[in-house]
Amino acid sequence: MSLLITGGAGFIGSNFVHDWLATSDETLVNLDALTYAGNLGNLVDLRGDPRHVFVHGDVCDRALLDRLLNEHRPRAVLHFAAESHVDRSILGPGAFIKTNIEGTFTLLEATRQYWSGLQGDERSAFRFLHVSTDEVYGSLGPGAPAFTESHPFEPNSPYSASKAASDHLVRAWHHTYAMPVLTTNCSNNYGPYHFPEKLIPLMIVNALAGKPLPVYGDGMQVRDWLYVRDHCSAIRAVLAGGRIGETYNVGGWNEKPNIEIVHTVCALLDELRPHAEGSYKRLIRHVADRPGHDRRYAIDARKIERELGWRPAETFDSGIRKTVQWYLANAAWVTDVQSGSYRDWVAANYAAR
Ligand code: NAD
Ligand code: DAU
C-alpha cells in the first residue's frame, strides 16, 4: 500500500511526511518540484528509509504523473503542492496560476484516468485529498461569525483566487466524474520547517539577526493560528473518515492580531535568548501595508470536530514555544534556507516599504 503526496518537501508537506511515518509503515511517494520553498533538508532524517520515495518533478508533468500512479498504485493522492505565499503572488502571479490551477487540473486528470482503471475494493477505497486554505472565503468583518464550509468564496489575492479555482476544479471532478475527493480548508499554520518568508518564522529569524521586524500597516489584521502537526492530524482524520465530496474547515479557535503574535515571539526570545540591548520588541517597525490585505480570518471547525472527532493537541502557548525552541535549536537549517534567492526576495518585498 502507498500514498502519493505532492509538495512533501515544503513546510506542511514535510511535517506530514514525518507525522505519517512516525505511526505508519505505508510508503509515501513524495513528488515535489523543489521550488524555492521545497527543501530536501526538511527530510534529511529520512534518507535511506524505504518508506519514503522522493521524486523530483512537477505536478504539471502529465507523463510523470501517469508513470508514478501506474508504478506505485497508490490508495490515495494527497495534494499539498502549491505556490503558497500571498506577497509573492502580488509581485508575480503567473507561477500561482500555473501550479495551483493548471497543476491541480493535471493531477486531477491523471488521477481520474488511474482511478477509472481500478476495480472492486481498490476503487471504492481510493481517495483524492486536496489541501486548501481558509483564504478562499475572503475577509471577515470584526464581529462576523467564523467561516463555515458553506461560506461563499470571495478570494482577494492572486494566491487565494488560484486556490479557490483549484477547489472548484476538485469539486467539479467529483460532481461530474464521481471522483472520490475530499477537501480541507485550513487556517494559518506555524511550526518547524516554516520558510522564513511567512510572519512567524520571519520574526524569529530577523530578531535573532538583529534585523527590523516588519509589521504591515497597523498590525491589527487577525489570523487563526494552528500548530502544523495539528493540521497533519486533521488531514489524517479526513483521509480516514471524511465523507466523499465534502469539505472540512480546519482551525484552532485561536484568533490573534499580528502585532500580538510579534509581541509573543519577542517575549519568548527575551526569555530563551535574552539580548544585551534589551527586549527584541525594540526591533518592531510598522511598514507599508500589503495591497488588498485581508483584515480577518477565522475558522469554524465544528464540522470536523463533530463528524471526525478531531481536536488540536496544542494550545497556542505550547505550540509557539515549541516553534521558537525549534528555530533556536536548528540554526544550521535557518542559515541554509537564507540563500541568495531568499535575500533577493527580502530585497524585492521590503526594500521599498
Ligand atoms: P510551501 O510553499 O511551504 O510548500 C509548497 C511545496 O510545493 C514546496 O515543497 C514546493 O517545492 C512544492 N511545489 C511548488 N510548485 C510545485 C509544482 N509545480 N510541482 C510540484 N511541487 C511543487 O507551502 P505550505 O505552507 O507547506 O502549504 C502546503 C499546502 O497547504 C498548499 O496547498 C497551501 O495552499 C496549503 N495551506 C497552507 C497553509 C499555511 O499556513 N502555510 C494554510 C492552509 C493551507
Ligand atoms: O490562512 C491560511 C494562509 O496563511 C495560507 O493559505 C497561506 O499559504 C499562508 O502563507 C498564510 O497566508 P498569510 O498571508 O495569512 O500568511 P503570512 O505569514 O504571509 O502573513 C500573516 C499575517 O502577517 C498577514 O496578515 C500579513 C502579516 N505580515 C506578514 C509578513 C510576511 C506582516 O505584518 N509582515 C510580514 O513581513
CSV table of C-alpha atoms and ligand atoms in Angstrom, one decimal:
chain,number,residue,atom,x,y,z
A,1,MET,CA,0.0,0.0,0.0
A,2,SER,CA,1.2,3.5,-0.7
A,3,LEU,CA,0.1,7.1,-0.9
A,4,LEU,CA,1.2,9.7,-3.5
A,5,ILE,CA,1.7,13.1,-1.9
A,6,THR,CA,2.6,16.3,-3.8
A,7,GLY,CA,4.6,19.1,-2.2
A,8,GLY,CA,6.0,17.0,0.5
A,9,ALA,CA,9.3,18.9,0.7
A,10,GLY,CA,7.6,22.1,1.7
A,11,PHE,CA,6.5,23.3,5.2
A,12,ILE,CA,3.3,21.4,5.8
A,13,GLY,CA,4.1,18.5,3.4
A,14,SER,CA,7.3,17.7,5.1
A,15,ASN,CA,5.7,17.9,8.5
A,16,PHE,CA,3.0,15.5,7.2
A,17,VAL,CA,5.7,13.1,5.9
A,18,HIS,CA,7.3,13.0,9.4
A,19,ASP,CA,3.9,12.7,11.1
A,20,TRP,CA,2.8,9.9,8.8
A,21,LEU,CA,5.9,7.8,9.0
A,22,ALA,CA,6.0,8.2,12.8
A,23,THR,CA,3.0,5.9,13.1
A,24,SER,CA,2.7,4.0,9.7
A,25,ASP,CA,4.8,1.7,7.5
A,26,GLU,CA,2.8,2.6,4.4
A,27,THR,CA,5.1,4.0,1.8
A,28,LEU,CA,4.8,7.7,0.8
A,29,VAL,CA,5.8,8.6,-2.8
A,30,ASN,CA,6.6,12.3,-2.5
A,31,LEU,CA,6.5,14.4,-5.7
A,32,ASP,CA,8.0,17.8,-5.3
A,33,ALA,CA,9.4,20.3,-7.8
A,34,LEU,CA,11.8,21.7,-5.2
A,35,THR,CA,11.0,25.3,-5.9
A,36,TYR,CA,12.5,28.0,-3.5
A,37,ALA,CA,10.0,26.7,-0.9
A,38,GLY,CA,10.9,23.0,-1.3
A,39,ASN,CA,13.8,21.8,0.7
A,40,LEU,CA,15.2,18.2,1.0
A,41,GLY,CA,16.8,19.5,4.2
A,42,ASN,CA,13.3,19.1,5.7
A,43,LEU,CA,13.5,15.4,5.1
A,44,VAL,CA,17.2,14.7,5.7
A,45,ASP,CA,16.5,12.3,8.6
A,46,LEU,CA,14.5,10.0,6.2
A,47,ARG,CA,17.5,9.4,3.9
A,48,GLY,CA,17.7,5.7,3.3
A,49,ASP,CA,14.2,5.0,4.7
A,50,PRO,CA,12.5,2.7,2.2
A,51,ARG,CA,9.0,4.0,3.3
A,52,HIS,CA,9.9,7.4,1.7
A,53,VAL,CA,10.3,7.6,-2.1
A,54,PHE,CA,11.3,11.1,-3.2
A,55,VAL,CA,10.6,12.1,-6.8
A,56,HIS,CA,11.9,15.4,-8.1
A,57,GLY,CA,9.2,16.6,-10.6
A,58,ASP,CA,6.4,19.0,-11.4
A,59,VAL,CA,2.6,18.4,-10.9
A,60,CYS,CA,2.1,19.9,-14.3
A,61,ASP,CA,4.0,17.0,-15.9
A,62,ARG,CA,1.3,14.6,-17.0
A,63,ALA,CA,3.6,11.9,-18.3
A,64,LEU,CA,5.4,11.8,-15.0
A,65,LEU,CA,2.1,11.6,-13.0
A,66,ASP,CA,0.9,8.7,-15.2
A,67,ARG,CA,4.1,6.9,-14.6
A,68,LEU,CA,4.1,7.4,-10.9
A,69,LEU,CA,0.4,6.4,-10.5
A,70,ASN,CA,0.8,3.2,-12.6
A,71,GLU,CA,4.1,2.2,-11.0
A,72,HIS,CA,3.2,2.8,-7.3
A,73,ARG,CA,-0.6,2.2,-7.5
A,74,PRO,CA,-1.4,4.4,-4.5
A,75,ARG,CA,-4.6,4.0,-2.5
A,76,ALA,CA,-4.8,7.9,-2.2
A,77,VAL,CA,-3.4,11.1,-3.6
A,78,LEU,CA,-2.8,13.9,-1.1
A,79,HIS,CA,-2.3,17.2,-2.9
A,80,PHE,CA,-0.2,19.8,-0.9
A,81,ALA,CA,1.9,21.2,-3.8
A,82,ALA,CA,1.2,24.9,-4.4
A,83,GLU,CA,2.7,28.3,-4.6
A,84,SER,CA,1.7,29.4,-1.1
A,85,HIS,CA,2.9,33.0,-0.3
A,86,VAL,CA,0.4,35.9,-0.7
A,87,ASP,CA,3.1,38.5,-1.0
A,88,ARG,CA,4.9,36.6,-3.8
A,89,SER,CA,1.5,36.2,-5.6
A,90,ILE,CA,1.2,40.0,-5.6
A,91,LEU,CA,4.6,40.6,-7.1
A,92,GLY,CA,4.4,37.6,-9.6
A,93,PRO,CA,1.0,35.9,-10.0
A,94,GLY,CA,2.0,33.7,-13.0
A,95,ALA,CA,3.5,30.8,-11.1
A,96,PHE,CA,0.4,30.7,-8.9
A,97,ILE,CA,-1.9,30.3,-12.0
A,98,LYS,CA,0.4,27.6,-13.4
A,99,THR,CA,1.0,25.4,-10.3
A,100,ASN,CA,-2.2,26.0,-8.3
A,101,ILE,CA,-4.7,25.8,-11.2
A,102,GLU,CA,-3.0,24.0,-14.1
A,103,GLY,CA,-1.1,21.7,-11.7
A,104,THR,CA,-4.3,20.7,-9.9
A,105,PHE,CA,-6.1,20.2,-13.2
A,106,THR,CA,-3.3,18.0,-14.5
A,107,LEU,CA,-3.2,16.0,-11.3
A,108,LEU,CA,-7.0,15.5,-11.3
A,109,GLU,CA,-6.9,14.3,-14.9
A,110,ALA,CA,-4.1,11.8,-14.3
A,111,THR,CA,-5.7,10.6,-11.1
A,112,ARG,CA,-9.1,10.2,-12.9
A,113,GLN,CA,-7.6,8.0,-15.5
A,114,TYR,CA,-5.8,5.9,-12.9
A,115,TRP,CA,-8.9,5.6,-10.6
A,116,SER,CA,-11.1,4.7,-13.6
A,117,GLY,CA,-9.0,1.6,-14.1
A,118,LEU,CA,-9.3,0.4,-10.5
A,119,GLN,CA,-11.7,-2.4,-9.7
A,120,GLY,CA,-13.6,-3.5,-6.6
A,121,ASP,CA,-12.3,-2.6,-3.2
A,122,GLU,CA,-9.3,-0.7,-4.6
A,123,ARG,CA,-11.7,1.5,-6.5
A,124,SER,CA,-14.1,2.1,-3.6
A,125,ALA,CA,-11.3,2.8,-1.1
A,126,PHE,CA,-9.5,5.3,-3.3
A,127,ARG,CA,-9.4,9.0,-2.3
A,128,PHE,CA,-8.1,12.3,-3.7
A,129,LEU,CA,-7.5,14.7,-0.8
A,130,HIS,CA,-7.0,18.4,-1.8
A,131,VAL,CA,-5.2,20.6,0.8
A,132,SER,CA,-6.6,24.1,0.7
A,133,THR,CA,-6.9,27.3,2.7
A,134,ASP,CA,-9.4,29.5,4.5
A,135,GLU,CA,-8.3,32.4,2.3
A,136,VAL,CA,-10.7,31.2,-0.4
A,137,TYR,CA,-13.5,32.7,1.8
A,138,GLY,CA,-12.1,36.2,1.7
A,139,SER,CA,-12.0,38.6,4.7
A,140,LEU,CA,-14.3,38.8,7.7
A,141,GLY,CA,-15.6,42.0,9.5
A,142,PRO,CA,-14.7,42.4,13.2
A,143,GLY,CA,-17.9,40.8,14.7
A,144,ALA,CA,-18.8,38.4,11.8
A,145,PRO,CA,-19.1,34.7,12.5
A,146,ALA,CA,-16.2,32.4,11.6
A,147,PHE,CA,-16.0,30.8,8.2
A,148,THR,CA,-18.2,27.6,7.9
A,149,GLU,CA,-17.9,25.3,4.9
A,150,SER,CA,-20.9,27.0,3.2
A,151,HIS,CA,-19.4,30.5,3.4
A,152,PRO,CA,-19.3,32.0,-0.1
A,153,PHE,CA,-15.9,32.1,-1.9
A,154,GLU,CA,-14.6,35.7,-2.1
A,155,PRO,CA,-10.8,35.3,-2.7
A,156,ASN,CA,-9.0,38.6,-2.7
A,157,SER,CA,-5.4,37.9,-3.7
A,158,PRO,CA,-3.9,36.1,-6.7
A,159,TYR,CA,-2.9,33.3,-4.3
A,160,SER,CA,-6.3,32.9,-2.8
A,161,ALA,CA,-8.0,33.2,-6.2
A,162,SER,CA,-5.8,30.5,-7.6
A,163,LYS,CA,-6.6,28.2,-4.6
A,164,ALA,CA,-10.3,28.9,-5.0
A,165,ALA,CA,-10.1,27.9,-8.6
A,166,SER,CA,-8.4,24.7,-7.6
A,167,ASP,CA,-11.1,24.0,-5.0
A,168,HIS,CA,-13.7,24.5,-7.7
A,169,LEU,CA,-11.9,22.1,-10.1
A,170,VAL,CA,-11.8,19.4,-7.3
A,171,ARG,CA,-15.5,19.9,-6.6
A,172,ALA,CA,-16.4,19.7,-10.3
A,173,TRP,CA,-14.4,16.5,-10.8
A,174,HIS,CA,-16.5,14.9,-8.0
A,175,HIS,CA,-19.8,16.3,-9.3
A,176,THR,CA,-19.2,15.4,-13.0
A,177,TYR,CA,-17.0,12.3,-12.8
A,178,ALA,CA,-17.9,11.0,-9.3
A,179,MET,CA,-14.2,11.1,-8.3
A,180,PRO,CA,-13.9,10.3,-4.6
A,181,VAL,CA,-12.5,13.7,-3.5
A,182,LEU,CA,-12.1,15.3,-0.1
A,183,THR,CA,-11.0,19.0,0.5
A,184,THR,CA,-9.6,20.6,3.7
A,185,ASN,CA,-9.6,24.4,4.1
A,186,CYS,CA,-7.2,25.2,6.9
A,187,SER,CA,-6.2,28.4,8.7
A,188,ASN,CA,-2.7,29.8,9.2
A,189,ASN,CA,-0.2,27.1,10.2
A,190,TYR,CA,3.1,27.6,12.2
A,191,GLY,CA,5.8,25.3,13.4
A,192,PRO,CA,9.1,23.6,12.4
A,193,TYR,CA,10.4,23.9,8.8
A,194,HIS,CA,8.3,27.0,8.1
A,195,PHE,CA,10.1,29.0,5.4
A,196,PRO,CA,11.1,32.4,6.8
A,197,GLU,CA,9.1,34.5,4.3
A,198,LYS,CA,6.0,34.0,6.4
A,199,LEU,CA,5.2,36.1,9.5
A,200,ILE,CA,6.2,33.8,12.5
A,201,PRO,CA,9.5,32.4,11.2
A,202,LEU,CA,10.4,35.8,9.6
A,203,MET,CA,10.0,37.5,13.0
A,204,ILE,CA,12.1,34.8,14.7
A,205,VAL,CA,15.0,34.8,12.3
A,206,ASN,CA,15.1,38.6,11.9
A,207,ALA,CA,15.0,39.1,15.7
A,208,LEU,CA,17.9,36.7,16.1
A,209,ALA,CA,19.9,38.5,13.4
A,210,GLY,CA,19.1,41.9,15.0
A,211,LYS,CA,17.1,43.0,11.9
A,212,PRO,CA,13.9,45.0,11.8
A,213,LEU,CA,10.6,43.2,12.4
A,214,PRO,CA,8.3,44.5,9.6
A,215,VAL,CA,4.7,44.7,10.7
A,216,TYR,CA,2.3,45.5,7.8
A,217,GLY,CA,0.1,48.5,8.4
A,218,ASP,CA,-1.3,48.8,12.0
A,219,GLY,CA,-0.7,45.1,12.7
A,220,MET,CA,-4.3,44.6,13.8
A,221,GLN,CA,-5.1,42.1,11.0
A,222,VAL,CA,-6.4,38.9,12.6
A,223,ARG,CA,-5.3,35.3,11.7
A,224,ASP,CA,-6.4,32.0,13.2
A,225,TRP,CA,-3.3,30.1,14.1
A,226,LEU,CA,-2.9,26.3,14.1
A,227,TYR,CA,0.2,24.2,15.0
A,228,VAL,CA,1.3,22.4,11.8
A,229,ARG,CA,1.2,18.9,13.4
A,230,ASP,CA,-2.5,19.5,14.3
A,231,HIS,CA,-3.2,20.2,10.6
A,232,CYS,CA,-1.4,16.9,9.8
A,233,SER,CA,-3.7,15.0,12.3
A,234,ALA,CA,-6.7,16.7,10.7
A,235,ILE,CA,-5.7,15.6,7.2
A,236,ARG,CA,-5.2,12.0,8.5
A,237,ALA,CA,-8.7,12.1,10.1
A,238,VAL,CA,-10.3,13.4,6.9
A,239,LEU,CA,-8.5,10.8,4.8
A,240,ALA,CA,-9.6,8.0,7.1
A,241,GLY,CA,-13.2,9.1,7.7
A,242,GLY,CA,-14.2,12.1,5.7
A,243,ARG,CA,-17.3,11.8,3.6
A,244,ILE,CA,-16.6,11.8,-0.2
A,245,GLY,CA,-17.2,15.1,-1.9
A,246,GLU,CA,-17.2,17.1,1.4
A,247,THR,CA,-15.0,19.9,2.5
A,248,TYR,CA,-13.7,20.2,6.1
A,249,ASN,CA,-12.6,23.5,7.7
A,250,VAL,CA,-9.6,23.1,10.0
A,251,GLY,CA,-8.6,25.6,12.6
A,252,GLY,CA,-7.5,26.1,16.2
A,253,TRP,CA,-10.1,28.6,17.5
A,254,ASN,CA,-7.2,30.8,18.0
A,255,GLU,CA,-7.7,34.2,16.5
A,256,LYS,CA,-4.9,36.8,17.2
A,257,PRO,CA,-3.9,40.1,15.7
A,258,ASN,CA,-0.5,40.1,14.1
A,259,ILE,CA,1.0,42.6,16.5
A,260,GLU,CA,0.2,40.3,19.4
A,261,ILE,CA,1.9,37.4,17.6
A,262,VAL,CA,5.0,39.5,17.1
A,263,HIS,CA,5.0,40.5,20.8
A,264,THR,CA,4.7,36.9,21.9
A,265,VAL,CA,7.6,35.9,19.7
A,266,CYS,CA,9.7,38.7,21.2
A,267,ALA,CA,8.8,37.7,24.7
A,268,LEU,CA,9.8,34.1,24.2
A,269,LEU,CA,13.1,35.1,22.7
A,270,ASP,CA,13.6,37.6,25.6
A,271,GLU,CA,13.2,34.6,27.9
A,272,LEU,CA,15.1,31.9,25.9
A,273,ARG,CA,17.8,34.0,24.2
A,274,PRO,CA,18.0,37.4,26.1
A,275,HIS,CA,19.8,40.2,24.3
A,276,ALA,CA,22.2,42.6,26.0
A,277,GLU,CA,20.4,45.6,24.3
A,278,GLY,CA,17.0,44.7,25.8
A,279,SER,CA,13.8,43.3,24.5
A,280,TYR,CA,13.5,42.3,20.9
A,281,LYS,CA,10.4,44.5,20.7
A,282,ARG,CA,12.8,47.4,20.0
A,283,LEU,CA,13.2,46.0,16.5
A,284,ILE,CA,9.5,46.3,15.6
A,285,ARG,CA,8.8,48.6,12.6
A,286,HIS,CA,5.4,49.3,11.1
A,287,VAL,CA,5.8,49.3,7.3
A,288,ALA,CA,3.6,49.9,4.3
A,289,ASP,CA,0.6,47.5,4.2
A,290,ARG,CA,0.1,44.6,1.9
A,291,PRO,CA,-2.1,45.6,-1.1
A,292,GLY,CA,-5.6,44.2,-0.7
A,293,HIS,CA,-4.7,42.9,2.7
A,294,ASP,CA,-7.4,40.7,4.2
A,295,ARG,CA,-8.4,42.0,7.6
A,296,ARG,CA,-9.5,38.9,9.4
A,297,TYR,CA,-9.8,35.1,9.0
A,298,ALA,CA,-11.5,32.8,11.5
A,299,ILE,CA,-12.4,29.1,11.1
A,300,ASP,CA,-15.5,27.4,12.4
A,301,ALA,CA,-14.1,23.9,12.9
A,302,ARG,CA,-17.3,22.3,14.3
A,303,LYS,CA,-17.9,20.1,11.3
A,304,ILE,CA,-14.6,18.2,11.6
A,305,GLU,CA,-14.9,18.1,15.4
A,306,ARG,CA,-18.4,16.7,15.2
A,307,GLU,CA,-18.1,14.2,12.3
A,308,LEU,CA,-14.5,13.0,12.8
A,309,GLY,CA,-13.8,13.7,16.5
A,310,TRP,CA,-10.7,15.8,15.5
A,311,ARG,CA,-9.2,18.3,18.1
A,312,PRO,CA,-5.9,20.2,18.1
A,313,ALA,CA,-3.4,18.8,20.5
A,314,GLU,CA,-1.5,22.0,21.0
A,315,THR,CA,-2.6,25.3,22.5
A,316,PHE,CA,-1.1,28.4,21.0
A,317,ASP,CA,1.1,28.8,24.1
A,318,SER,CA,2.5,25.3,23.8
A,319,GLY,CA,2.8,25.4,20.0
A,320,ILE,CA,4.6,28.8,19.7
A,321,ARG,CA,7.0,27.9,22.5
A,322,LYS,CA,7.9,24.6,20.7
A,323,THR,CA,8.3,26.6,17.4
A,324,VAL,CA,10.7,29.2,18.9
A,325,GLN,CA,12.7,26.4,20.5
A,326,TRP,CA,12.9,24.6,17.2
A,327,TYR,CA,14.3,27.6,15.4
A,328,LEU,CA,16.9,28.2,18.2
A,329,ALA,CA,17.9,24.5,18.0
A,330,ASN,CA,18.2,24.5,14.2
A,331,ALA,CA,20.4,27.4,13.4
A,332,ALA,CA,22.1,25.4,10.5
A,333,TRP,CA,18.7,24.9,8.8
A,334,VAL,CA,18.0,28.6,9.1
A,335,THR,CA,21.3,29.6,7.6
A,336,ASP,CA,20.8,27.1,4.8
A,337,VAL,CA,17.4,28.4,3.7
A,338,GLN,CA,18.6,32.0,3.7
A,339,SER,CA,20.4,31.5,0.4
A,340,GLY,CA,20.9,34.1,-2.4
A,341,SER,CA,17.4,33.8,-3.7
A,342,TYR,CA,16.0,34.3,-0.2
A,343,ARG,CA,18.0,37.5,0.1
A,344,ASP,CA,16.7,38.6,-3.4
A,345,TRP,CA,13.1,38.1,-2.1
A,346,VAL,CA,13.7,40.1,1.0
A,347,ALA,CA,15.0,43.0,-1.1
A,348,ALA,CA,12.1,42.8,-3.5
A,349,ASN,CA,9.4,42.7,-0.8
A,350,TYR,CA,10.8,45.0,1.9
A,351,ALA,CA,13.3,47.5,0.4
A,352,ALA,CA,10.7,50.0,-0.8
A,353,ARG,CA,8.3,49.5,2.2
B,1,NAD,P1,5.2,25.7,0.9
B,1,NAD,O1,5.3,26.8,0.0
B,1,NAD,O2,6.0,25.6,2.1
B,1,NAD,O3,5.5,24.3,0.1
B,1,NAD,C1,5.0,24.1,-1.2
B,1,NAD,C2,5.7,22.9,-1.8
B,1,NAD,O4,5.2,22.6,-3.1
B,1,NAD,C3,7.2,23.1,-1.9
B,1,NAD,O5,7.9,22.0,-1.5
B,1,NAD,C4,7.4,23.3,-3.4
B,1,NAD,O6,8.6,22.8,-3.9
B,1,NAD,C5,6.2,22.4,-3.9
B,1,NAD,N1,5.8,22.8,-5.3
B,1,NAD,C6,5.5,24.1,-5.7
B,1,NAD,N2,5.2,24.0,-7.0
B,1,NAD,C7,5.2,22.7,-7.4
B,1,NAD,C8,5.0,22.1,-8.6
B,1,NAD,N3,4.6,22.7,-9.7
B,1,NAD,N4,5.1,20.7,-8.7
B,1,NAD,C9,5.5,20.0,-7.6
B,1,NAD,N5,5.8,20.6,-6.4
B,1,NAD,C10,5.6,21.9,-6.3
B,1,NAD,O7,3.6,25.6,1.2
B,1,NAD,P2,2.9,25.1,2.6
B,1,NAD,O8,2.8,26.2,3.5
B,1,NAD,O9,3.6,23.8,3.0
B,1,NAD,O10,1.4,24.8,2.0
B,1,NAD,C11,1.1,23.5,1.5
B,1,NAD,C12,-0.3,23.5,1.1
B,1,NAD,O11,-1.2,23.8,2.2
B,1,NAD,C13,-0.6,24.5,0.0
B,1,NAD,O12,-1.5,23.9,-0.9
B,1,NAD,C14,-1.2,25.7,0.7
B,1,NAD,O13,-2.1,26.4,-0.1
B,1,NAD,C15,-2.0,25.0,1.8
B,1,NAD,N6,-2.2,25.7,3.1
B,1,NAD,C16,-1.1,26.4,3.7
B,1,NAD,C17,-1.3,27.0,4.9
B,1,NAD,C18,-0.2,27.7,5.6
B,1,NAD,O14,-0.5,28.4,6.6
B,1,NAD,N7,1.0,27.5,5.2
B,1,NAD,C19,-2.6,27.0,5.5
B,1,NAD,C20,-3.7,26.4,4.8
B,1,NAD,C21,-3.4,25.7,3.6
B,2,DAU,O1,-4.8,31.5,6.1
B,2,DAU,C1,-4.1,30.4,5.5
B,2,DAU,C2,-2.9,31.0,4.7
B,2,DAU,O2,-2.0,31.5,5.7
B,2,DAU,C3,-2.3,30.0,3.8
B,2,DAU,O3,-3.2,29.7,2.8
B,2,DAU,C4,-1.0,30.7,3.1
B,2,DAU,O4,-0.4,29.7,2.3
B,2,DAU,C5,-0.1,31.1,4.2
B,2,DAU,O5,1.0,31.8,3.7
B,2,DAU,C6,-0.8,32.1,5.2
B,2,DAU,O6,-1.2,33.3,4.5
B,2,DAU,P1,-1.0,34.8,5.2
B,2,DAU,O7,-0.9,35.8,4.2
B,2,DAU,O8,-2.0,34.9,6.3
B,2,DAU,O9,0.4,34.5,6.0
B,2,DAU,P2,1.7,35.4,6.2
B,2,DAU,O10,2.6,34.7,7.2
B,2,DAU,O11,2.3,35.8,4.9
B,2,DAU,O12,1.1,36.7,6.9
B,2,DAU,C7,0.4,36.6,8.1
B,2,DAU,C8,0.0,37.9,8.5
B,2,DAU,O13,1.2,38.7,8.9
B,2,DAU,C9,-0.7,38.7,7.4
B,2,DAU,O14,-1.7,39.5,7.9
B,2,DAU,C10,0.4,39.6,6.8
B,2,DAU,C11,1.3,39.9,8.0
B,2,DAU,N1,2.7,40.1,7.8
B,2,DAU,C12,3.4,39.2,7.0
B,2,DAU,C13,4.7,39.3,6.7
B,2,DAU,C14,5.4,38.3,5.9
B,2,DAU,C15,3.4,41.2,8.3
B,2,DAU,O15,2.8,42.0,9.0
B,2,DAU,N2,4.7,41.3,8.0
B,2,DAU,C16,5.4,40.5,7.2
B,2,DAU,O16,6.6,40.7,7.0
